[in-house]
Short mmCIF file of C-alpha atoms and ligand atoms in Angstrom, two decimals:
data_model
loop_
_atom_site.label_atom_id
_atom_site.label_comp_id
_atom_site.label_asym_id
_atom_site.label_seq_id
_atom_site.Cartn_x
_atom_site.Cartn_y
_atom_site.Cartn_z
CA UNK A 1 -30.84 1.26 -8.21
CA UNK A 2 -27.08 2.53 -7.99
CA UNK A 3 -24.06 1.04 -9.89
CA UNK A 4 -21.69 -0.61 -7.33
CA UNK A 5 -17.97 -1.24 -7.36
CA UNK A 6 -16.29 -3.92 -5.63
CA UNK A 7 -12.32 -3.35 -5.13
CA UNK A 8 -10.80 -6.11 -3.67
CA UNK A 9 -6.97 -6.68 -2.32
CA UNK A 10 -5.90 -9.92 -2.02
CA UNK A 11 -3.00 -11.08 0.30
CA UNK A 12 -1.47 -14.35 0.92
CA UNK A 13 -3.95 -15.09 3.64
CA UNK A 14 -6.24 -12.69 3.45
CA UNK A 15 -8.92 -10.89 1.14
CA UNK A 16 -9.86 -7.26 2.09
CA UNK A 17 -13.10 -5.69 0.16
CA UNK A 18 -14.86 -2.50 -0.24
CA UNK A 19 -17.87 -1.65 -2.12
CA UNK A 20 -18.63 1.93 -3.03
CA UNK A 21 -21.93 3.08 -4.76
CA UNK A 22 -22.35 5.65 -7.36
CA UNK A 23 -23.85 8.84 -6.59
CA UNK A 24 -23.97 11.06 -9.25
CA UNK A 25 -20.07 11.96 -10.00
CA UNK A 26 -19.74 10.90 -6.44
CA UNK A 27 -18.29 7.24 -5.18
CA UNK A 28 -19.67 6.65 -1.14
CA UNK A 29 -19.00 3.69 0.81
CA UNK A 30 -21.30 1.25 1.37
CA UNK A 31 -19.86 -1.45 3.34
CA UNK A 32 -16.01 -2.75 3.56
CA UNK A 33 -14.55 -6.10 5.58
CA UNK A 34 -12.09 -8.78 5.41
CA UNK A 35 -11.92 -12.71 4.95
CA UNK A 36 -8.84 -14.26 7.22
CA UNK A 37 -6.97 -16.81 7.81
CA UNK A 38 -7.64 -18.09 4.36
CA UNK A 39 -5.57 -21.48 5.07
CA UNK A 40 -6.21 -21.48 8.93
CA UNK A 41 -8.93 -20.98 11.05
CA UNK A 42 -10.72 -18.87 8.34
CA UNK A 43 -13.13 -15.54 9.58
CA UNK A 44 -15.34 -13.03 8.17
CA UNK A 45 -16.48 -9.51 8.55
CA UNK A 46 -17.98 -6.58 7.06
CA UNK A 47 -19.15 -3.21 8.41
CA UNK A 48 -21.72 -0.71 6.80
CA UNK A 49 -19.93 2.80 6.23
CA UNK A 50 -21.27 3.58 9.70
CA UNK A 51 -19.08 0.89 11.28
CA UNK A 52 -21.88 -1.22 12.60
CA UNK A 53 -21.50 -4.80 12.00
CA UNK A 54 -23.32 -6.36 8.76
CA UNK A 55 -21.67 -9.83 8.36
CA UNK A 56 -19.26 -12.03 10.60
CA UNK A 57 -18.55 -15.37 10.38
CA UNK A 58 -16.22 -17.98 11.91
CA UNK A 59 -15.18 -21.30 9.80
CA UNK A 60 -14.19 -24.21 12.02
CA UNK A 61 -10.46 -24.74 12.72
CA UNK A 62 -9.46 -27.38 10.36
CA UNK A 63 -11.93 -26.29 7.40
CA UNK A 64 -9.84 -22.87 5.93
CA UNK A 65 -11.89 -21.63 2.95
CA UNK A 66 -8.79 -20.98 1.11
CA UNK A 67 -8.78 -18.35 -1.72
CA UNK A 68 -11.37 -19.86 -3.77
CA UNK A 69 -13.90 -20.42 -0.84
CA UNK A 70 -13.38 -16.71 0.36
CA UNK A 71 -14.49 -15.64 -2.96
CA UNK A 72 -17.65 -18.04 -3.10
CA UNK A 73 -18.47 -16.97 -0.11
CA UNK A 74 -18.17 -13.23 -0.56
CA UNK A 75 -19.83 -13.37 -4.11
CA UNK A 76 -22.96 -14.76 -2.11
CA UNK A 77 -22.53 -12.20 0.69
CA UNK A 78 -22.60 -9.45 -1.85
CA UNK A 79 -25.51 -10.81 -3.77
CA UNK A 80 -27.55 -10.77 -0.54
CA UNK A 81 -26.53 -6.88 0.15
CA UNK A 82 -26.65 -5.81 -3.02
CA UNK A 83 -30.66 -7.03 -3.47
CA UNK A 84 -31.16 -2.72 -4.46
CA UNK A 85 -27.79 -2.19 -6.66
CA UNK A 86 -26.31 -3.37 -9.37
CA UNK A 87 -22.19 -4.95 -9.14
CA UNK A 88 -20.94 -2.95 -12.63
CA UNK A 89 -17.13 -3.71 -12.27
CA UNK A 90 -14.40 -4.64 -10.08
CA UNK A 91 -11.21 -2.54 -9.20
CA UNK A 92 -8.28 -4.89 -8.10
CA UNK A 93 -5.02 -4.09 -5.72
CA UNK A 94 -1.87 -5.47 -8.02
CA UNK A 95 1.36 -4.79 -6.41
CA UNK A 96 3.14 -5.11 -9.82
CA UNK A 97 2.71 -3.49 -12.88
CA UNK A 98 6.04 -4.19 -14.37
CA UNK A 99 7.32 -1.41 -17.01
CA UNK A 100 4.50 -2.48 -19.34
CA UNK A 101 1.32 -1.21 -17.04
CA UNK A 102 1.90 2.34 -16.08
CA UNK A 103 -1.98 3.49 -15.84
CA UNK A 104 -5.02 1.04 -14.45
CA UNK A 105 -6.20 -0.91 -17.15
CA UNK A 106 -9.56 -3.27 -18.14
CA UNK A 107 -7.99 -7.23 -17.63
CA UNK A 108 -8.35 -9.37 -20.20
CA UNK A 109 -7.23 -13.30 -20.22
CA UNK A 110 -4.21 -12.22 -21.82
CA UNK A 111 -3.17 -9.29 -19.29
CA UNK A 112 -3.30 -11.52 -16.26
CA UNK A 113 -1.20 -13.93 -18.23
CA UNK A 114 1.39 -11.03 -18.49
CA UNK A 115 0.84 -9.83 -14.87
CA UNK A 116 1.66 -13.79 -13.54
CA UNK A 117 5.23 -13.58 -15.61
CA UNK A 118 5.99 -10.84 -13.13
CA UNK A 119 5.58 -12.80 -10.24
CA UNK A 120 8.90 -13.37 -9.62
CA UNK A 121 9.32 -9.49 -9.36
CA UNK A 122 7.22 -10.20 -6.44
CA UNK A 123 6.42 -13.64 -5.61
CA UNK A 124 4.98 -12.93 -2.14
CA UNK A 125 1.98 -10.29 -3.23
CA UNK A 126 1.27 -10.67 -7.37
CA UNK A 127 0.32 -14.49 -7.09
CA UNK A 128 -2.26 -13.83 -4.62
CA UNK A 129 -3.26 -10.81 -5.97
CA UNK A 130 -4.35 -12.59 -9.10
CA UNK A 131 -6.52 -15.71 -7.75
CA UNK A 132 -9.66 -13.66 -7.28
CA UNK A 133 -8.85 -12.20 -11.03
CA UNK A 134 -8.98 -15.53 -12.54
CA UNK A 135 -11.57 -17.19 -10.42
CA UNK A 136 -14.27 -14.31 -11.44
CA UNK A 137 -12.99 -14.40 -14.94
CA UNK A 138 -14.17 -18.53 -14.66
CA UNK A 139 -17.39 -17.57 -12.63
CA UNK A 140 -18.23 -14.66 -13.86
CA UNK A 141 -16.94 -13.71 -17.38
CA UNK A 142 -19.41 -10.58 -18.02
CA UNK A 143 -18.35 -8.62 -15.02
CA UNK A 144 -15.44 -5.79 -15.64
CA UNK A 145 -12.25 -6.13 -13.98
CA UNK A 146 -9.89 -3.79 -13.81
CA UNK A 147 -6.24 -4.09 -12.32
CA UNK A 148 -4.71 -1.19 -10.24
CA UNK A 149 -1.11 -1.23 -9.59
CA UNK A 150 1.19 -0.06 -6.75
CA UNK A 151 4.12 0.33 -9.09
CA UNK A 152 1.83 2.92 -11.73
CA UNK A 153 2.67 6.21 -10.37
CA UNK A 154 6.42 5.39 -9.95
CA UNK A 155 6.46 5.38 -13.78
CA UNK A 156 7.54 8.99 -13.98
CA UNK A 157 10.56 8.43 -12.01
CA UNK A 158 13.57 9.53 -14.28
CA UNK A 159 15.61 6.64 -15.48
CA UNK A 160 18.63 7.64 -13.12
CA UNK A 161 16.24 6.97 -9.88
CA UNK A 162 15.14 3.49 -11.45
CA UNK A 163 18.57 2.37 -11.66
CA UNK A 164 20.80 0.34 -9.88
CA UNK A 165 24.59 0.03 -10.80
CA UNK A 166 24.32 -3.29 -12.13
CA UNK A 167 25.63 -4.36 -15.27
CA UNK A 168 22.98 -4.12 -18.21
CA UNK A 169 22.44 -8.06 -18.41
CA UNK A 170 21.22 -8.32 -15.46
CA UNK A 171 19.26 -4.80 -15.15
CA UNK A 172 17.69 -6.03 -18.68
CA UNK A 173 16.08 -8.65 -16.96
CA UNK A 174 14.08 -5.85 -15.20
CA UNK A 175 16.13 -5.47 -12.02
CA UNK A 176 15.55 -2.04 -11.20
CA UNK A 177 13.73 -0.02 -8.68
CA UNK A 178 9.96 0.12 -9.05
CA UNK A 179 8.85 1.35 -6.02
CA UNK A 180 5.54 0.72 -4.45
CA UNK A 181 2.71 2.19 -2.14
CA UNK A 182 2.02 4.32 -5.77
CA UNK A 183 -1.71 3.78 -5.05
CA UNK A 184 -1.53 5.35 -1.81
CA UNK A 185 0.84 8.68 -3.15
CA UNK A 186 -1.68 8.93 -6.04
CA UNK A 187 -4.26 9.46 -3.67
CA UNK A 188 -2.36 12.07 -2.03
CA UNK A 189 -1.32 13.89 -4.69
CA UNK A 190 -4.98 13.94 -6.27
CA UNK A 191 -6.76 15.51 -3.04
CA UNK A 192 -3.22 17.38 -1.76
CA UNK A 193 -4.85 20.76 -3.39
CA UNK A 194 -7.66 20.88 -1.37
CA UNK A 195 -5.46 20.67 1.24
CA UNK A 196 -2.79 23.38 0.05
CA UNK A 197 -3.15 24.24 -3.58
CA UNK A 198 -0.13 26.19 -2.98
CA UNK A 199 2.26 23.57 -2.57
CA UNK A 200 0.04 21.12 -4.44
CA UNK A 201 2.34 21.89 -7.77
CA UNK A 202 5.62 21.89 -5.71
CA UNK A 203 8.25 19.70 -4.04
CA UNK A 204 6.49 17.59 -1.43
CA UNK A 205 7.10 14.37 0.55
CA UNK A 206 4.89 12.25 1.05
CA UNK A 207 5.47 9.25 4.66
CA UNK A 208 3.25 6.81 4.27
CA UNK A 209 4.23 4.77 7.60
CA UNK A 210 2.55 2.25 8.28
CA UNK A 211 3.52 -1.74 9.14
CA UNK A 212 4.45 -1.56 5.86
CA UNK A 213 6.03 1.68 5.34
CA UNK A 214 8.08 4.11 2.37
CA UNK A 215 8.44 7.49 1.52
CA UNK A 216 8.12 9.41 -1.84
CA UNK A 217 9.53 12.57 -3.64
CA UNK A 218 6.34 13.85 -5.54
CA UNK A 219 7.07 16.94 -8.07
CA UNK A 220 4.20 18.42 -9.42
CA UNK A 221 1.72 15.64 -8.71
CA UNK A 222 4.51 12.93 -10.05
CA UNK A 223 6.81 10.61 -8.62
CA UNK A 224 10.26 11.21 -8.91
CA UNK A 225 12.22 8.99 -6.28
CA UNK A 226 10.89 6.61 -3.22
CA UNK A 227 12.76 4.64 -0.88
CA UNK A 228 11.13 1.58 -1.61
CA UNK A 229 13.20 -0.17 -5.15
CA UNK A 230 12.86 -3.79 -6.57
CA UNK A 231 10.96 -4.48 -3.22
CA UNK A 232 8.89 -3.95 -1.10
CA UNK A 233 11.78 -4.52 1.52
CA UNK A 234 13.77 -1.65 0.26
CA UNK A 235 13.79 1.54 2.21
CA UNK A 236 12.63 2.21 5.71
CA UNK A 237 12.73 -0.67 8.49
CA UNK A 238 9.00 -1.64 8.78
CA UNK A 239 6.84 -3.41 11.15
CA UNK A 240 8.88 -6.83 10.39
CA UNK A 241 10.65 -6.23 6.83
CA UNK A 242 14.69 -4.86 7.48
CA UNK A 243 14.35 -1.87 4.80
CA UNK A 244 17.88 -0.89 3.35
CA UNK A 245 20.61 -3.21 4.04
CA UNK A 246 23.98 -3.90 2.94
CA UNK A 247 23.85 -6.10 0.23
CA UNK A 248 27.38 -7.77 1.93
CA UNK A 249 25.02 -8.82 4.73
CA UNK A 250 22.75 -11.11 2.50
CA UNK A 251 26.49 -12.87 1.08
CA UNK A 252 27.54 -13.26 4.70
CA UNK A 253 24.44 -14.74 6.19
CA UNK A 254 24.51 -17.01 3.14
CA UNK A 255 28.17 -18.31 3.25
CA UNK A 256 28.90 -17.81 7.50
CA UNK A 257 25.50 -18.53 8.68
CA UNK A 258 24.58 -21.38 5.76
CA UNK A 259 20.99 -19.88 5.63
CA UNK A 260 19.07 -20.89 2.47
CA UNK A 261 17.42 -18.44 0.35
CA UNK A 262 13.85 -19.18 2.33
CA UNK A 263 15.77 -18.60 5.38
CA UNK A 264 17.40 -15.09 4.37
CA UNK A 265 13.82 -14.44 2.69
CA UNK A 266 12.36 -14.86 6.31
CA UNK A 267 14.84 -13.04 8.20
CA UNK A 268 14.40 -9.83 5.98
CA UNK A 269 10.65 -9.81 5.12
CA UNK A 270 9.22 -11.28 8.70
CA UNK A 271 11.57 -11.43 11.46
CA UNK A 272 13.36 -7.94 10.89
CA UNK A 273 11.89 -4.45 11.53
CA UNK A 274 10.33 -2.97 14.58
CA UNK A 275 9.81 -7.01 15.82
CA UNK A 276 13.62 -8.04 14.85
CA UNK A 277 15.10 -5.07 16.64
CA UNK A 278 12.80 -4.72 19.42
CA UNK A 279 12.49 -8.24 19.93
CA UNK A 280 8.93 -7.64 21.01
CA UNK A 281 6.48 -6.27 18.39
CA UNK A 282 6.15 -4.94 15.17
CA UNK A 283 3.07 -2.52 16.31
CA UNK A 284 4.53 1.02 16.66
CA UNK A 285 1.82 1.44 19.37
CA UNK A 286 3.14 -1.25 21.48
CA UNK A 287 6.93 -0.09 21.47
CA UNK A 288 6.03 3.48 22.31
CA UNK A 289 3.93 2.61 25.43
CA UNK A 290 6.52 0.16 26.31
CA UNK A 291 9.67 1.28 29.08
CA UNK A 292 12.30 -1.61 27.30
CA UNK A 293 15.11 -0.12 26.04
CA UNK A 294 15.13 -2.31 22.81
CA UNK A 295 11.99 -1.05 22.29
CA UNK A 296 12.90 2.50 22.08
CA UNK A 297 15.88 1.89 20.55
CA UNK A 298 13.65 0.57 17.74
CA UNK A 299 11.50 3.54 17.70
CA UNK A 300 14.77 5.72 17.77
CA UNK A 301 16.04 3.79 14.57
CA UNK A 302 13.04 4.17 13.33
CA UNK A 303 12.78 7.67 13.15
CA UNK A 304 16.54 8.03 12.50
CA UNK A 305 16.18 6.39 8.85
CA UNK A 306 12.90 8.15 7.86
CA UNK A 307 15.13 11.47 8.77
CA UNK A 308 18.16 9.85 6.54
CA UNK A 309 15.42 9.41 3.74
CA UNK A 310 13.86 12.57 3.96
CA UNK A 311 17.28 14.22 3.34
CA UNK A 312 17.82 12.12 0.51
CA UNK A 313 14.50 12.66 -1.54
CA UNK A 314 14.56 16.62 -0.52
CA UNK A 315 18.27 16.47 -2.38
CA UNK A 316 16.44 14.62 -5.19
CA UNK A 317 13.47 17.48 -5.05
CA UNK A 318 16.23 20.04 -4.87
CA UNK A 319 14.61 21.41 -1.98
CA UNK A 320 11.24 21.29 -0.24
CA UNK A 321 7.88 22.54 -0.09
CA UNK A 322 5.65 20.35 2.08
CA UNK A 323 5.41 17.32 4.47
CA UNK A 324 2.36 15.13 4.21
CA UNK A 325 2.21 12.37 6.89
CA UNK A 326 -0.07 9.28 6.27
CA UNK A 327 -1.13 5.89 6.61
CA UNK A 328 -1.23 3.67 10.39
CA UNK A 329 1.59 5.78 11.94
CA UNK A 330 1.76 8.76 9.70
CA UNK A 331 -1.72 9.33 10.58
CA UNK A 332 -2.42 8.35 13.82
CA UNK A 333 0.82 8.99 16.19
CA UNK A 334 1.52 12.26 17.28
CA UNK A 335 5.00 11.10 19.34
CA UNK A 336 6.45 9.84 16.05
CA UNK A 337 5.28 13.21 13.70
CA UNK A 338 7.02 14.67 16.57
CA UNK A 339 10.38 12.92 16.61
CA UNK A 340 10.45 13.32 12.97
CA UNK A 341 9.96 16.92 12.57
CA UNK A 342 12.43 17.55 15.37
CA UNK A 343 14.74 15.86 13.21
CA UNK A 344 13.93 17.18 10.42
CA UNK A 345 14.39 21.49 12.10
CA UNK A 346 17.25 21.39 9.76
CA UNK A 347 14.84 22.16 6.97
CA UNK A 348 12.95 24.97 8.97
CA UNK A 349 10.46 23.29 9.91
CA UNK A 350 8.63 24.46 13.15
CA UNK A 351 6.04 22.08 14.42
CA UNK A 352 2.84 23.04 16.06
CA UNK A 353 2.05 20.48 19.20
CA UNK A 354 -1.07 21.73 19.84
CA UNK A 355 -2.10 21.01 16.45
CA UNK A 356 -0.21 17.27 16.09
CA UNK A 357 -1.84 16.29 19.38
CA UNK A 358 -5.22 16.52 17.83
CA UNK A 359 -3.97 15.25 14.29
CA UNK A 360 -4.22 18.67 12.49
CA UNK A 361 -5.04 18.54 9.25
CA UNK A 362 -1.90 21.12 9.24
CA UNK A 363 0.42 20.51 12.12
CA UNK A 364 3.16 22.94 11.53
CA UNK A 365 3.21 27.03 12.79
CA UNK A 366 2.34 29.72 10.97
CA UNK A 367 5.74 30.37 10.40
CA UNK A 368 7.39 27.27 9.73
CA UNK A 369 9.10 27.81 6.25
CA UNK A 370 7.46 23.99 5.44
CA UNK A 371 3.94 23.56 5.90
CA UNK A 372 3.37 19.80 7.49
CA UNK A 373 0.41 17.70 6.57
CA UNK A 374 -1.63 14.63 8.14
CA UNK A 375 -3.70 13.34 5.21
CA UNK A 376 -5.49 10.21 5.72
CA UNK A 377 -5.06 7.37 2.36
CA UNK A 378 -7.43 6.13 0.75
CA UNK A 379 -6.31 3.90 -1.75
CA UNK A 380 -9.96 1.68 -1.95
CA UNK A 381 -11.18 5.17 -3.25
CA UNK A 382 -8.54 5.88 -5.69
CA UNK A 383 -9.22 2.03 -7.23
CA UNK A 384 -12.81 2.24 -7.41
CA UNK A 385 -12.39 5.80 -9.02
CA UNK A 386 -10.24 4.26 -11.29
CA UNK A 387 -12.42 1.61 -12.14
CA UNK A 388 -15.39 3.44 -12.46
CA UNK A 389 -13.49 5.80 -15.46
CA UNK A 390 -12.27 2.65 -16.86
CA UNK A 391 -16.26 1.28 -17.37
CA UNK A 392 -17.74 4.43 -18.27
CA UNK A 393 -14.79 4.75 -21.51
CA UNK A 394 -16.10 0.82 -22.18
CA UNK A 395 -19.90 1.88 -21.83
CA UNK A 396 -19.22 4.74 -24.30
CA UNK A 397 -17.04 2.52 -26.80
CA UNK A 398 -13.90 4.43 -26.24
CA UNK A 399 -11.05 1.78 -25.74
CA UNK A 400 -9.91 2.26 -21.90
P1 LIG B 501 -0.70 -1.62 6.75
O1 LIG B 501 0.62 -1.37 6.14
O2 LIG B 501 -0.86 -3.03 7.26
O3 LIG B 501 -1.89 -1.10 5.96
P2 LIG B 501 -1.44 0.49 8.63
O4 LIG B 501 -1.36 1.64 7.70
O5 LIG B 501 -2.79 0.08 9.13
O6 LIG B 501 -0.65 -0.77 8.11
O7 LIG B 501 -0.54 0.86 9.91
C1 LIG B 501 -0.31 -0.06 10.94
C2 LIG B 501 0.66 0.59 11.91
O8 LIG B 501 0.09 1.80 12.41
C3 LIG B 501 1.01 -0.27 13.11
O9 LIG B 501 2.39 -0.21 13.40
C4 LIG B 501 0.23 0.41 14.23
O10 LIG B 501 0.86 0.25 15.47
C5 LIG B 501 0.32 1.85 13.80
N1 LIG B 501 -0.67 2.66 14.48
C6 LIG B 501 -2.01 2.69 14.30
N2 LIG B 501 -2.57 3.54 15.19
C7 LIG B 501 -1.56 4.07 15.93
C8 LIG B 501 -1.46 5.01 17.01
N3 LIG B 501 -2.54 5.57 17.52
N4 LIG B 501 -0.23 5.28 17.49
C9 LIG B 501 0.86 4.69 17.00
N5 LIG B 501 0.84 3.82 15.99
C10 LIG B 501 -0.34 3.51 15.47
#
C-alpha cells in the first residue's frame, strides 16, 4: 500500500484533480481529471497516467452538481480507485496568499478564515478555491490539507517592484503588486538545473504563456519582478483578460460609456485579449491557422508586449542569462517562440529552428550569447511535493 496525495484546483466552474503516489522519495502520477460545468450541464473525467480513460460521467442538463456535489462525487470516485492506497493529505491551488503566507502551509479552521478576508484581493479565484477546503474540513476533519499559493514565490520581490505610486493609505490596505503563476516559476526554477546548472544561479526569464499568461524575472532561483501586479489582469494581453492598460481607460469607460463596475470587470477579465482584439478566439492555435487580419494583428500584439516585457524584467535583472518558455503556448508553439526570439535578437539571441520545430528542450544555437529553454510546468507536482514535506514534518512532530 502507497501513501497518496490528492491536489486539487478549484475554479469558479470547475474542479481539476491529480493524485500522485509515493514511491520511495519519488511522487508518480496515478490518475488526474476534471469535474465541469459545476452550475451547468455538469461532466466528469479522469485518465490513468497512461492517458486511457478511468472515469467519465455526464449529469443531466438542469441537475449541475455544483461545488459541493463535485466533491461528493469525487471523494467516492477516489475511494473506489484508491481500494490499494492510502489518501495521506491534500495539496490545494490558492491563488492568494496575501503578505502573511509566503511558504505552503498545513490549514487549519483559522487559516482559511484568514485566506477568505483576502478574497477581495481576488474575488474571482480565492472564493472558489476555498469551498473544497471547508467542505473536507466538515467531511473529513482527520485528513491533512495543505494550501499552496500562486502569490508565495513573489515574496522575494524587493519592496520597490511591489509598489505602486499610490499614496500609503491606500497601499496600506494591501494594494500592491503580488504577482501570480508563482507555483508554476517555482517549478521552473526547482528543475531549471537539470536543465542548465549554469544559468540555473543566474538572471533568467521565465514565459509562462498560456490562456492565462505572465512573465517573471527569477535571480538565483527567486523572484524579483513579474508582469502580472494586484491581478491577475496585469501584464500581458491573455486569451480574454486586457493585461496592462491605462488606468485613464477604466475612468473613461466609467464616466463616457456609463459601464458599471461588473461591466468594466467583464470587459477586462472576459471579453479582452486574444478574443477582444481578434474578435474571434482566445485560442492562440486558432488565430495562427487563421488568414483574418484581426487575427494576426492579435498575434502581432501579442508578441509585441511579451517583447516590451522582456525588456523590462532584463533591465530589472540587469542583464540576462537564459530564456525558459512554458506553459500552453510557451510550450507547445513553435511560430510564437519564433516571433519572440526574433524580437528579442537585440539581446543576442540566435534561435535554432530546427530545434524549436521539434520543441527542443534547448532551442537556441550553439552560439547564441542566451541559451533558450522549453520546459514543460508542472505545478500539480510542485503542490503535491509540497504537501508531502508538509505531512512528513507533522508525522515527525516538527511544526510545518
Ligand atoms: P491555462 O492558462 O488555461 O492553463 P494552457 O497553459 O493550457 O492554459 O494554455 C492554453 C493556450 O495554449 C491556448 O491559447 C492554446 O491555444 C495554446 N496552445 C496549446 N497548444 C498549442 C499549439 N500547439 N500551438 C499554439 N498554441 C497552443
Amino acid at each position: 500500500m502507497s501513501n497518496a496525495i490528492l491536489v486539487v484546483n478549484a475554479g469558479s466552474s470547475s474542479i481539476k484533480f491529480s493524485l500522485f503516489l509515493e514511491h520511495g522519495e519519488s511522487l508518480e502520477l496515478f490518475l488526474g481529471g476534471q469535474l465541469e460545468g459545476l452550475y451547468n450541464t455538469s461532466r466528469f473525467k479522469a485518465k490513468d497516467a497512461a492517458g486511457a480513460i478511468v472515469g467519465e460521467k455526464q449529469w443531466v442538463p438542469g441537475q449541475p452538481l455544483g461545488h459541493d456535489g463535485a466533491i461528493a462525487y469525487l471523494a467516492d470516485f477516489l475511494r473506489e480507485h484508491l481500494v490499494e492506497h492510502h489518501l495521506a493529505a491534500v495539496g490545494h491551488r490558492i491563488v492568494h496568499g496575501g503578505i502573511d503566507y509566503a511558504a505552503p502551509v498545513r490549514l487549519t479552521a483559522e487559516i482559511v478564515g484568514h485566506l477568505e478576508q483576502l478574497i477581495p484581493l481576488a474575488p474571482l479565484h480565492q472564493p472558489h478555491n476555498l469551498m473544497p477546503i471547508r467542505l473536507l474540513m466538515a467531511n473529513h476533519p482527520e485528513l491533512p490539507q495543505v494550501a499552496c499559493f500562486d502569490t508565495a514565490f513573489h515574496c522575494t520581490q524587493p519592496a520597490v517592484a511591489q509598489a505602486f505610486a499610490l499614496p500609503s493609505e491606500i497601499t496600506g490596505r494591501g494594494v500592491r503588486r503580488y504577482g501570480f503563476h508563482g507555483l508554476s516559476y517555482e517549478y521552473i526554477a526547482s528543475v531549471l538545473p537539470e536543465y542548465d546548472s549554469s544559468v540555473a544561479q543566474g538572471r533568467v526569464v521565465v514565459l509562462h504563456l498560456g490562456n492565462g499568461a505572465s512573465m517573471c524575472a527569477v535571480q538565483g532561483g527567486k523572484s524579483i519582478a513579474s508582469t502580472m501586479a494586484f491581478t491577475a489582469v496585469d501584464g500581458l494581453p491573455m486569451g480574454t483578460r486586457c493585461g496592462s492598460l491605462d488606468p485613464g481607460v477604466i475612468l473613461y469607460l466609467m464616466d463616457e460609456l456609463k459601464m458599471d463596475t461588473r461591466e468594466v470587470e467583464k470587459l477586462l477579465y472576459r471579453q479582452s485579449g486574444l478574443l477582444g482584439v481578434s474578435g474571434l478566439s482566445s485560442d492562440m492555435r486558432a488565430l495562427i491557422n487563421s488568414a483574418d487580419p484581426k487575427a494576426k494583428f492579435a498575434v502581432e500584439l501579442f508578441v509585441y508586449r511579451v517583447g516590451r516585457e522582456l525588456g523590462s524584467l532584463t533591465a530589472a535583472l540587469g542583464g540576462l542569462d537564459a530564456l525558459v518558455f512554458t506553459a500552453g503556448i510557451g510550450e507547445h508553439s513553435a511560430p510564437i517562440r519564433e516571433s519572440i526570439c526574433q524580437a528579442a535578437a537585440w539581446l543576442g539571441l540566435a534561435l535554432d529552428p530546427v530545434a524549436n520545430a521539434i520543441g527542443g528542450p534547448c532551442i537556441s544555437k550553439a552560439e547564441s550569447r542566451i541559451p533558450v529553454w522549453v520546459i514543460p510546468t508542472n505545478e500539480e507536482l510542485l503542490i503535491a511535493r509540497h504537501t508531502r514535506r508538509i505531512l512528513k514534518s507533522i508525522e515527525s512532530g516538527e511544526s510545518p
